[in-house]
XYZ file of C-alpha atoms in Angstrom:
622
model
C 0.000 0.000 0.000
C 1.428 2.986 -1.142
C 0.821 6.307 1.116
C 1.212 10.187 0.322
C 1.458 13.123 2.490
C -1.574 15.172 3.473
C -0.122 18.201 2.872
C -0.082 17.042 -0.903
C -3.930 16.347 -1.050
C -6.051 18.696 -3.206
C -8.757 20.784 -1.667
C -11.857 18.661 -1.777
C -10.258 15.936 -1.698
C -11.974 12.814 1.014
C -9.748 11.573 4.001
C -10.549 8.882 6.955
C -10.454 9.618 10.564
C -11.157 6.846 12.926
C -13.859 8.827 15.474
C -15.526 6.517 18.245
C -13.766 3.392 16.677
C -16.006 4.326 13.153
C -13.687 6.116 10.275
C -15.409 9.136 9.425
C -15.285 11.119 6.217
C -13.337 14.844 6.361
C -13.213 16.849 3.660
C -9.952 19.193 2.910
C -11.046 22.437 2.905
C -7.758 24.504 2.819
C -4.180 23.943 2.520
C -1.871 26.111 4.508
C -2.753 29.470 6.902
C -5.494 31.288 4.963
C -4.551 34.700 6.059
C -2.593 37.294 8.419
C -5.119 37.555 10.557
C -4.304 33.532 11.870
C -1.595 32.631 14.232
C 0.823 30.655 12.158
C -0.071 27.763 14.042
C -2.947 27.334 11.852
C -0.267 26.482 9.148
C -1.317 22.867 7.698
C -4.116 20.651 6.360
C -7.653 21.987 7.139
C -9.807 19.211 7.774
C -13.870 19.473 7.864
C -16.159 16.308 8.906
C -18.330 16.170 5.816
C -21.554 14.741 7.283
C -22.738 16.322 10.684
C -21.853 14.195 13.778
C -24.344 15.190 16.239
C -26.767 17.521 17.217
C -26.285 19.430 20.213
C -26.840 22.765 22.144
C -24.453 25.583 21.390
C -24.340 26.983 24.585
C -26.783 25.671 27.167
C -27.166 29.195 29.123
C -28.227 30.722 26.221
C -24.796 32.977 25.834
C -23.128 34.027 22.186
C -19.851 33.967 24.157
C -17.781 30.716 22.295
C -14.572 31.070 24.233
C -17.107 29.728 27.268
C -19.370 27.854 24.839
C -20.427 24.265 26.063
C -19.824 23.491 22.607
C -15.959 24.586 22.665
C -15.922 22.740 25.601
C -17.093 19.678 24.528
C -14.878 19.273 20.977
C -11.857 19.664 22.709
C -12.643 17.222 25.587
C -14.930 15.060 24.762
C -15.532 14.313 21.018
C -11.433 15.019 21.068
C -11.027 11.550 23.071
C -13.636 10.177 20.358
C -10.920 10.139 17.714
C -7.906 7.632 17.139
C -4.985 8.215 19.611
C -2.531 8.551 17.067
C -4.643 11.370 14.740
C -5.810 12.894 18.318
C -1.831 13.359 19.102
C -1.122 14.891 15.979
C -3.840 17.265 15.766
C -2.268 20.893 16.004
C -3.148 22.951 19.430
C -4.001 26.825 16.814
C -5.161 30.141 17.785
C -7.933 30.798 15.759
C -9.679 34.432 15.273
C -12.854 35.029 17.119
C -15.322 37.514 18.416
C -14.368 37.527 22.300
C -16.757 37.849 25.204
C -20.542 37.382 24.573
C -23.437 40.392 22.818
C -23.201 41.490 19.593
C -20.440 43.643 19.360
C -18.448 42.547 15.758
C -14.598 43.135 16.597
C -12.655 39.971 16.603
C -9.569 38.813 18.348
C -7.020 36.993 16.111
C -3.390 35.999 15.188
C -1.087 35.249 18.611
C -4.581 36.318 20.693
C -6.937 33.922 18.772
C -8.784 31.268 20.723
C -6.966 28.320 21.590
C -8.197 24.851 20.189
C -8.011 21.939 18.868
C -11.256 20.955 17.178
C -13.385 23.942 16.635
C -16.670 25.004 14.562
C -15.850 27.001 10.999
C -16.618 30.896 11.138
C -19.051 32.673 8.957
C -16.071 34.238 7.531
C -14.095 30.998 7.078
C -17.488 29.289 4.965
C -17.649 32.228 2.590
C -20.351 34.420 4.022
C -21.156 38.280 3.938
C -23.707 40.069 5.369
C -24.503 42.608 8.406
C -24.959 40.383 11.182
C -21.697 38.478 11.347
C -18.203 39.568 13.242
C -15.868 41.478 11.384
C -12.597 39.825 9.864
C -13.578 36.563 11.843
C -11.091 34.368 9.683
C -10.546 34.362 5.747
C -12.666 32.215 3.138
C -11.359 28.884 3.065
C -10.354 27.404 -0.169
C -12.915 24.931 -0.371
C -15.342 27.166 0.431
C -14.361 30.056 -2.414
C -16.869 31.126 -4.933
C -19.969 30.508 -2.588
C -23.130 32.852 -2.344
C -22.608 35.092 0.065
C -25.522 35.667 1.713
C -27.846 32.884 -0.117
C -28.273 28.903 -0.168
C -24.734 27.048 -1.747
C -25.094 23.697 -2.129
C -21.274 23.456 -1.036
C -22.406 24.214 2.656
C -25.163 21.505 2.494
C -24.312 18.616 5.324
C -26.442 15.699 6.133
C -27.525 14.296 9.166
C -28.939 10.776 9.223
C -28.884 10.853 5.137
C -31.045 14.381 5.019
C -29.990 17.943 4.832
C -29.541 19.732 7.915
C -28.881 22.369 10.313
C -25.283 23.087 11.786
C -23.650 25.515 14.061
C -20.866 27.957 13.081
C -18.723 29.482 15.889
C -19.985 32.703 14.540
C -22.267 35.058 17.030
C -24.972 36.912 15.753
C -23.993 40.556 15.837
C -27.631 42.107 15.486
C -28.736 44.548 18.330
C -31.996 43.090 18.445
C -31.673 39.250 19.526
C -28.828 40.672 22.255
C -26.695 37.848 23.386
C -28.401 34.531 23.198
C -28.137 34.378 19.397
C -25.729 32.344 17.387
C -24.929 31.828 13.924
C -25.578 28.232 11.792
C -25.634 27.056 8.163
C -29.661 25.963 7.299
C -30.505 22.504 5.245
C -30.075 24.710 1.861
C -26.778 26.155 2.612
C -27.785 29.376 3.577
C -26.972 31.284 6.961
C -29.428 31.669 9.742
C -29.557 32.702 13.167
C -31.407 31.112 16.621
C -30.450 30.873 20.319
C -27.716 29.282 21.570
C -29.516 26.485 23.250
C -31.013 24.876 20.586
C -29.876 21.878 19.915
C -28.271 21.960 15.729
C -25.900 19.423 14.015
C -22.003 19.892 14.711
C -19.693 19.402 11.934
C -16.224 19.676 13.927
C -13.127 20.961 11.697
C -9.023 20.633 12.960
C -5.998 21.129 10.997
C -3.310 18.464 10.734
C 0.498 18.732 10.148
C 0.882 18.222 6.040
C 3.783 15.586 6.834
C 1.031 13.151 8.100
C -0.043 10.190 5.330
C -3.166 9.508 3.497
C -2.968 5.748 2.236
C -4.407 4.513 -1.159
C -8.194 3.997 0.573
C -8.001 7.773 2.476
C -7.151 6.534 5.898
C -5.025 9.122 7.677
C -1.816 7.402 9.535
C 0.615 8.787 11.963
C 3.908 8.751 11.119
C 6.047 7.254 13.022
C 9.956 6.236 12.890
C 11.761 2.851 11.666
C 12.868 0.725 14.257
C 16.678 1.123 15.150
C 19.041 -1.488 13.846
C 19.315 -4.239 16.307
C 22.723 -5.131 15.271
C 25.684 -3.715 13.894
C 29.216 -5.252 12.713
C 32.248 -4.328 12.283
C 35.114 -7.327 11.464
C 37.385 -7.837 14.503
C 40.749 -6.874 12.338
C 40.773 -3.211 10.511
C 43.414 -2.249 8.604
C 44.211 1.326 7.882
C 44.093 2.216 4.394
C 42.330 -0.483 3.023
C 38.189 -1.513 2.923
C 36.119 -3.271 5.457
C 32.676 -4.174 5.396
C 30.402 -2.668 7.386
C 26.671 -4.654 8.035
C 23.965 -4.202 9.829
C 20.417 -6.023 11.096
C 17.168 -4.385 9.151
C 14.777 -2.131 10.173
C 11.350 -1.725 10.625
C 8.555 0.641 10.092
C 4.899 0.298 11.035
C 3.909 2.504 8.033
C 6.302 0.784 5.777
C 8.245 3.763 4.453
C 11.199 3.052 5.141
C 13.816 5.037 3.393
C 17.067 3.847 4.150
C 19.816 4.214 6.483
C 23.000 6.329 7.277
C 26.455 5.638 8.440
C 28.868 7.642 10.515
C 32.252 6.699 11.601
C 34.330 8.196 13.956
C 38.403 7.771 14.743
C 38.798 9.592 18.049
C 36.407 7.714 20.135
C 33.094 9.577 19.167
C 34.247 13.299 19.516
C 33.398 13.720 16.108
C 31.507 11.752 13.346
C 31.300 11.608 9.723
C 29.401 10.195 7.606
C 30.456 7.777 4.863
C 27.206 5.780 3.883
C 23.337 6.846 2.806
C 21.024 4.243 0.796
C 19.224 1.223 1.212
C 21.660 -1.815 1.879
C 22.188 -3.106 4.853
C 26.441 -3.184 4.457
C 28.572 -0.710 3.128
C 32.578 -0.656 2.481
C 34.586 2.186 4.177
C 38.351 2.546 3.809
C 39.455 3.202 7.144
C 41.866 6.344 6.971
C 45.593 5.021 7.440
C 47.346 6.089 10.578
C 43.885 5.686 12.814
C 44.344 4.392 16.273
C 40.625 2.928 16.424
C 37.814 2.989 14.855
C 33.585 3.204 15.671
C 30.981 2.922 13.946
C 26.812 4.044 14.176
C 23.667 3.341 11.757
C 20.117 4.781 12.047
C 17.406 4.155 9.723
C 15.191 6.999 8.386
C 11.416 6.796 6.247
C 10.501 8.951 3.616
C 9.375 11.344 6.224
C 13.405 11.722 7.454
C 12.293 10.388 10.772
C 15.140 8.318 12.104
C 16.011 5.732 14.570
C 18.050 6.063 17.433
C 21.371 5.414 16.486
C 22.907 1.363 16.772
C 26.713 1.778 17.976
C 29.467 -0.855 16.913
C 32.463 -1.676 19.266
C 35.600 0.655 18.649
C 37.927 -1.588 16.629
C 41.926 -0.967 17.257
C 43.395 -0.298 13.782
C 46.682 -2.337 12.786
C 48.107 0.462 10.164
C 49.506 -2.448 7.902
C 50.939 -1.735 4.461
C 50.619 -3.956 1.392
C 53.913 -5.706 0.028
C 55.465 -3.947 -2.970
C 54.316 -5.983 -6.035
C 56.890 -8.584 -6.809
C 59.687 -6.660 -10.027
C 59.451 -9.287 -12.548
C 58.143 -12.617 -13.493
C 60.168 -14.546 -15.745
C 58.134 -17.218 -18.070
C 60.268 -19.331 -20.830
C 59.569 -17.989 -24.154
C 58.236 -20.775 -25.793
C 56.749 -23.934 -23.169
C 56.958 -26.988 -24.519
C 53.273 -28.882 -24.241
C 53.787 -31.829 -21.738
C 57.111 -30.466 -20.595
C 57.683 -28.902 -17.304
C 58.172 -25.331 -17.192
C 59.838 -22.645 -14.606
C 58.584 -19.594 -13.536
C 60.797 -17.199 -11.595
C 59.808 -13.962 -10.322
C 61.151 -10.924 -8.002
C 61.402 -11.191 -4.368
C 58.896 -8.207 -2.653
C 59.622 -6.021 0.418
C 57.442 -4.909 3.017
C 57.291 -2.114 5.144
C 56.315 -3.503 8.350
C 58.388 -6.500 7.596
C 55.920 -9.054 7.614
C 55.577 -10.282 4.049
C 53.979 -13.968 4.110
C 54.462 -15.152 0.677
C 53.373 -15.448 -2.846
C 50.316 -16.318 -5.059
C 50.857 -17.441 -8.129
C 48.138 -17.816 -10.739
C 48.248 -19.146 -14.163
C 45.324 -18.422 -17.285
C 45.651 -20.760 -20.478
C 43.236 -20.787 -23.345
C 39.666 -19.776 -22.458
C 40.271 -20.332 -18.643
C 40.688 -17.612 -16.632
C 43.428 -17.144 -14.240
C 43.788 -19.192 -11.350
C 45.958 -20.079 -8.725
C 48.559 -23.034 -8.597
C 50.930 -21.892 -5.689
C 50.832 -20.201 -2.532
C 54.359 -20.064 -0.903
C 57.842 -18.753 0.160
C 59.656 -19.431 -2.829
C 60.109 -17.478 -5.885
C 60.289 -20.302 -8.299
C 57.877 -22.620 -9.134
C 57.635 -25.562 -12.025
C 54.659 -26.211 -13.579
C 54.129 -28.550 -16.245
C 52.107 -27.820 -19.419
C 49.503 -30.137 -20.957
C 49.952 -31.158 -24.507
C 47.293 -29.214 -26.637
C 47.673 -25.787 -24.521
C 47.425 -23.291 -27.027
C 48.934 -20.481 -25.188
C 49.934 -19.555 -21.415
C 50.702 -16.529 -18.854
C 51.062 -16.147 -15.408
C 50.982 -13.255 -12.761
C 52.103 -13.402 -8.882
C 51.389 -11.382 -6.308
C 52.778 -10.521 -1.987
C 50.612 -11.177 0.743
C 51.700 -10.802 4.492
C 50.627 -11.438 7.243
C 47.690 -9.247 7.951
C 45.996 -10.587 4.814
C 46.983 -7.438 2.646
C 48.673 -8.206 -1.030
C 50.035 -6.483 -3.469
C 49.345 -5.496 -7.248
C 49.913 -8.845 -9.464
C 53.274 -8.657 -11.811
C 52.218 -9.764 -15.228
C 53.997 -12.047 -18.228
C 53.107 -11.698 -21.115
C 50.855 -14.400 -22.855
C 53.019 -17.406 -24.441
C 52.263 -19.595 -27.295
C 52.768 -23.152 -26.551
C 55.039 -25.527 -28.651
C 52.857 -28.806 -29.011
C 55.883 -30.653 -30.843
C 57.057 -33.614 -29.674
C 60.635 -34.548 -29.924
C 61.874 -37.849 -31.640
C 62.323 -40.979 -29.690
C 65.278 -42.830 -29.620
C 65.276 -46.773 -29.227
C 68.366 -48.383 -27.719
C 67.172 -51.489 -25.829
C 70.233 -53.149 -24.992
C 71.940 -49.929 -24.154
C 69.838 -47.363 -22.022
C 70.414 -43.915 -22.295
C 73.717 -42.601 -20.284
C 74.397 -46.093 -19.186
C 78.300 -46.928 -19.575
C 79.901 -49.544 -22.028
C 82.867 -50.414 -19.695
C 86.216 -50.835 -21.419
C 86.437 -51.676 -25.120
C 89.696 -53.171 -26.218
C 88.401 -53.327 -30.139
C 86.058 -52.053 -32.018
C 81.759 -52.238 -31.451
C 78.539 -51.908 -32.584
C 75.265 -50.267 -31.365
C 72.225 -51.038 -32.358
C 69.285 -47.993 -32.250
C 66.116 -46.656 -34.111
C 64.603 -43.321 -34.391
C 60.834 -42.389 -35.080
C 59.021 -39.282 -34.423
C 55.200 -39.171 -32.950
C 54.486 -35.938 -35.477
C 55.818 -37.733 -38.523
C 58.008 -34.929 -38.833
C 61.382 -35.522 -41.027
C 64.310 -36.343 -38.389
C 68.505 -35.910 -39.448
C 70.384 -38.173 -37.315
C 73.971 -37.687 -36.351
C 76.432 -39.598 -34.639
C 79.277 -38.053 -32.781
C 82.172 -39.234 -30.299
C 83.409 -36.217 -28.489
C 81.628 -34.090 -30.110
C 83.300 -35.037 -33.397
C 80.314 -35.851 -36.164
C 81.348 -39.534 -37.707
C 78.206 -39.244 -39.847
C 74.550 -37.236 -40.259
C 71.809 -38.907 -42.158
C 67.743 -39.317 -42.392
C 66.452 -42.614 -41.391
C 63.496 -43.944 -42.441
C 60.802 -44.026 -39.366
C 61.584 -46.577 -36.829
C 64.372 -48.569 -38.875
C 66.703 -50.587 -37.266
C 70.209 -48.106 -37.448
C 73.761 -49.266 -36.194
C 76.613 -46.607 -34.761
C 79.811 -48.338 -36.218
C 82.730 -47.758 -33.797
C 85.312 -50.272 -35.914
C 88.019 -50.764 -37.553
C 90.390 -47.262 -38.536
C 87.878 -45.565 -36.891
C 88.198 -47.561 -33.750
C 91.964 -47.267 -34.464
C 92.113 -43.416 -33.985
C 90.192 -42.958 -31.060
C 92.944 -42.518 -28.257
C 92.826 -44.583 -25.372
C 90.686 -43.316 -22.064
C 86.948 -42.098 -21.552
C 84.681 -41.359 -24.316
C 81.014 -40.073 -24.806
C 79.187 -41.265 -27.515
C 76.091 -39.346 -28.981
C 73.288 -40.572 -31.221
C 70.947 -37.012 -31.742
C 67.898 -37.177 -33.585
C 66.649 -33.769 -34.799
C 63.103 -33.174 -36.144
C 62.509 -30.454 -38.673
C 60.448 -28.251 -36.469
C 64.018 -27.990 -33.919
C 63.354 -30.602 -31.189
C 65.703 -33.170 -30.949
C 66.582 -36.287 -28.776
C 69.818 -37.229 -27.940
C 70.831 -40.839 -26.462
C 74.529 -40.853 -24.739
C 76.496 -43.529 -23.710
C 79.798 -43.582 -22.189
C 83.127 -46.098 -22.732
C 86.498 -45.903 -22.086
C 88.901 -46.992 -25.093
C 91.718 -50.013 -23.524
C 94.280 -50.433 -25.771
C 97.905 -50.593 -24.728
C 99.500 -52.588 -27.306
C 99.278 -52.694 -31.030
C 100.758 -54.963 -34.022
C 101.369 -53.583 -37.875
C 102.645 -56.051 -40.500
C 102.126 -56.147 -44.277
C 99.712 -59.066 -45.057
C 101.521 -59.780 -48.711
C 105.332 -60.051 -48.689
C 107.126 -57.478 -51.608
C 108.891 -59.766 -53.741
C 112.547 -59.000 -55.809
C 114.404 -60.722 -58.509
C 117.842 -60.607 -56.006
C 118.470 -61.463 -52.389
C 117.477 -58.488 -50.282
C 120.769 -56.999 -48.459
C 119.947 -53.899 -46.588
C 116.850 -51.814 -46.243
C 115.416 -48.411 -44.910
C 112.506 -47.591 -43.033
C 110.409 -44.444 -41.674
C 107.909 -45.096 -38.852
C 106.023 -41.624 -37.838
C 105.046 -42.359 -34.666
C 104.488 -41.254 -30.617
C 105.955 -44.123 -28.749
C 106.703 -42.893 -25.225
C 110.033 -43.605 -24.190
C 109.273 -46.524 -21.990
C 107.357 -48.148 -24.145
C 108.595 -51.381 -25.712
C 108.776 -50.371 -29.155
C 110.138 -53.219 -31.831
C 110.602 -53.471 -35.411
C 111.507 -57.194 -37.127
C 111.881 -57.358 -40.665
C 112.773 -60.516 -42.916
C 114.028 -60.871 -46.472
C 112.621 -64.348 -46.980
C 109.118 -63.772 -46.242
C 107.812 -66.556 -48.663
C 109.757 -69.671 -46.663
C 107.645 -71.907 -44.287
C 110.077 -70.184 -41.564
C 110.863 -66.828 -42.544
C 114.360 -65.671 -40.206
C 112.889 -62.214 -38.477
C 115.833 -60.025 -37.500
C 115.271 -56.970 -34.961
C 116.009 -53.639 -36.845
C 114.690 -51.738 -33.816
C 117.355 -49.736 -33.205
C 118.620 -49.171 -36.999
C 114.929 -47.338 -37.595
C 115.127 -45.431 -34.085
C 118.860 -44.139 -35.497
C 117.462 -43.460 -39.254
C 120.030 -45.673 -40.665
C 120.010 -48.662 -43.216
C 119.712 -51.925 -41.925
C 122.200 -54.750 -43.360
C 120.731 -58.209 -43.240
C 122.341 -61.200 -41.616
C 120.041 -63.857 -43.321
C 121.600 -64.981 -47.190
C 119.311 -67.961 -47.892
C 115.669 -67.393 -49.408
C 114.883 -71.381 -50.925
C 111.208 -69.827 -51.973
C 112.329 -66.617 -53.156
C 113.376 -63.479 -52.146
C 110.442 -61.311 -50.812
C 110.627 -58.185 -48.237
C 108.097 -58.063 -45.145
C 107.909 -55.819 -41.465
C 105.965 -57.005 -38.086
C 105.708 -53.365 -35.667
C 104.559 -54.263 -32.093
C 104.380 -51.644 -29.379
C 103.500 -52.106 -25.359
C 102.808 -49.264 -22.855
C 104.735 -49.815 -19.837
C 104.063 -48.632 -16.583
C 103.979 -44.815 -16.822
C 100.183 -45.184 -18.682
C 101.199 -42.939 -21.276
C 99.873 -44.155 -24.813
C 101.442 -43.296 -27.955
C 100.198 -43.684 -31.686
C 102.093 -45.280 -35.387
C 100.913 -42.448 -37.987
C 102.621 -43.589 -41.250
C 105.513 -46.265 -42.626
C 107.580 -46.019 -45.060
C 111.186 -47.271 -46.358
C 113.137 -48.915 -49.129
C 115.005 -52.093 -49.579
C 117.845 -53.865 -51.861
């Protein structure tokens, strides 16, 4: 049910008063004081009943005097009990003009000297009347009653009694010479005026004014206004921090006329000397940001109707403020430029400070795709690997400082990255898993591998000891591939440890690599010429060049023969002859299958470990 104020009712307009538990109709017959002649107490909503009430005597001694009227008595004693508490409370105590003392004498008494009342009888002035026989100035024409005869019937002065037309009594005397004092004005059944002594019994029609604040609901009833209930609770959270937002909430009001408006919100920071307010609407919380640097804080809510009537006020408990600062926002956040999907991945970021000293940790929070950011640690550290699903499209991450009052920082920010679904090739080496160790290898090997690649991408293989390429080549998917370590190859690779490298390299840039280690074992080594040189004459003397690292206590020895083609050729040492550079004469004079030339080289390491290497021979014979 909606409700609007008196004060805004047009002139004419119906209202309901409860009178002896009955509403009764009123009419508004003026809004506001209707002239200088009224105390302003008769400032508000003129109110007229708009059937008559009762019949009764004006004055039962027969006196024109209305100040001592039983009449004036009665309204504001008796019928003024008749009518609802509330209205009765409300209706305004006004000095209203009137012709003092009793006769027929026309000069009225008004403004601050008018006749006190509360429910009182309309002048002849007030109901639009003119003519020789009434007081002077006894009021001004009401609104209502404007444009009425003067001194003839009006059906707007016409009031019923018991459904038919009827006399009623005006507070009016009759001023003629000739009735003397026992005469008092009334309005007849037509709506003329007419005159007759004061103890004759005519209808009463009583009038009051009414603040203009009070309401007139939808069906005309009159209410008293009244204010909202206070809050019954109000809370404030146990830890403030200056500079930063709380909550402020509160229980709901009430208001028996259901206008409630809303509430306001005052805080103060020096124990209630002085409040200010920081909230007016209709919530029941608000958010204040408690000025940094407080030592306490209170806080008070009242609600108020449409009428700005308030409650009393609800007071919170004063709340010690912990002037906390947020941590600085962390200086960087390093992110990999390209994450690998299904690969782990390492973010870094800058440490914080914090004023007070009292920095907790970290929150870090990570968006990818469509899904918004959210967080996957909460720590000390400043490092933190996360691992990226294959089929990620793209990535980014942002951190923030919290400490220990709850307070954090602004987030620091990377910038988005685009995820590298690629899969490297894979590298099959059954028998030897990868960085497992060969052990020693005294002669030459094989290892057996395959390469494939889950994209179908194109892969170039290469095969390295050391570092040193010994071939680069594309393989067909998964075929079976061997890494030759043999023969000369074998031969050159010095003696100690080794690492040996099969990569596989896709042609998007991801490779595999597959490492084994060995350590090469070869102290000795034998060099002879598998085919004897043959010559027309015995062989007598030859010359020979051996480029080589022996160390020097190595045992180095060179035999040569000059019947290599015999079942037993004779071998004679020309060790020292080739360590001198000089020819070598041969003992041996007998070749019974023909002369032919041949060399055996042998060389040991001894003790010192130091290896050595044969680079070339060469020589001449005769």
């Amino acid at each position: 049910m909606t409700s609007v104020k008196i004060g805004n009712k047009a002139v004419g307009d119906i209202v309901k008063i409860k009178v002896n538990g009955a509403l009764k109709n009123f009419i508004v017959v003026h809004q506001g004081k209707p002239g200088t002649m009224y105390d302003s107490s008769c400032d508000g909503t003129w109110l007229l009943m708009e059937d008559i009430y009762e019949q009764r005597q004006w004055h039962t001694s027969n006196v024109n005097d209305y100040e001592k009227s039983d009449i004036h008595s009665y309204l504001n004693s008796t019928f003024l009990g008749l009518i609802d508490t509330k209205i009765a409370s409300q209706i305004k105590s006004v000095k209203l003009p009137y012709r003092k003392g009793q006769g027929y004498d026309k000069a009225v008494t008004s403004g601050a000297s008018g006749l006190t009342a509360k429910v009182f009888l309309l002048s002849s002035e007030e109901t639009a009347f003119a003519h020789d026989y009434m007081p002077t100035g006894e009021g001004a024409v009401l609104t209502y009653f404007k444009g009425c005869a003067p001194n003839g019937a009006d059906n707007k002065r016409v009031a019923k009694y018991n459904n038919n037309a009827a006399y009623w009594w005006l507070r009016s005397p009759y001023c003629g010479s000739g009735l003397g004092a026992a005469v008092a004005l009334f309005v007849v059944s037509n709506g003329n005026w007419g005159s007759h002594s004061c103890s004759s019994a005519y209808g009463v029609r009583p009038a009051l004014i009414l603040p203009s604040s009070l309401l007139v609901s939808d069906d005309g009833s009159v209410s008293v206004n009244t204010a909202p209930t206070m809050p019954a609770t109000i809370t404030v959270p146990e830890t403030v921090n200056g500079g930063s937002a709380i909550t402020v909430s509160w229980a709901a009001s009430t208001d028996p006329e259901n206008n409630l408006a809303g509430y306001i919100v005052e805080r103060t920071t020096n124990g209630g000397n002085n409040w200010a307010q920081i909230y007016q609407s209709t919530a029941t919380q608000c958010t204040d940001t408690v000025p940094f640097g407080s030592e306490t804080v209170q806080y008070r809510v009242k609600a108020y109707d449409t009428e700005n009537l308030a409650s009393s006020w609800k007071v919170s408990e004063q709340r010690s403020v912990f002037n906390n600062t947020a941590p600085t926002a962390p200086g960087s956040i390093t992110v990999p430029v390209t994450p690998v999907g299904g690969e782990a991945l390492t973010i870094s970021w800058g440490a914080s400070t914090d004023a007070e000293e009292n920095l907790q940790g970290y929150r870090l929070e990570r968006k990818h795709d469509a899904v918004d950011f959210e967080q996957i640690y909460q720590g000390t550290g400043t490092t933190y690997q996360d691992t990226i699903e294959k089929g990620w499209k793209t990535v980014q991450y942002r951190v923030k400082a919290y400490d220990k009052a709850g307070l954090e920082s602004a987030y620091a920010t990377s910038d988005p990255r685009t995820v590298d679904n690629n899969t490297a090739p894979t590298i099959t080496c059954a028998d030897h898993p990868n960085n497992s160790d060969l052990g020693e290898k005294k002669e030459g090997f094989t290892i057996g591998y395959s390469v494939s690649d889950p994209d179908g991408d194109t892969i170039t293989v290469t095969e390295a000891i050391d570092g040193a390429t010994k071939r680069s080549y594309s393989p067909a998917d998964a075929s079976p591939q061997n890494f030759e370590v043999t023969g000369d190859y074998f031969m050159g690779i010095l003696n100690g440890p080794h690492t040996l490298t099969i990569t596989a390299r896709d042609d998007k840039g991801k490779q595999a690599v597959h490492t084994l280690k060995f350590t090469k074992a070869v102290y000795e080594l034998s060099i002879a010429n598998t085919t004897p040189m043959e010559t027309d004459a015995l062989i007598t003397k030859m010359v020979m060049s051996v480029v080589r690292s022996i160390p020097e206590d190595a045992e180095f020895k060179v035999l040569v023969t000059n019947n290599a083609k015999d079942d037993s050729p004779v071998w004679e040492d020309a060790t020292q002859a080739i360590k001198s550079g000089l020819n070598y004469l041969f003992t041996n004079e007998t070749a019974t299958k023909g002369n032919a030339f041949s060399f055996k080289i042998t060389a040991k390491r001894r003790e010192g470990g130091q290896g050595g290497y044969i680079s070339s021979i060469g020589g001449a014979f005769e």
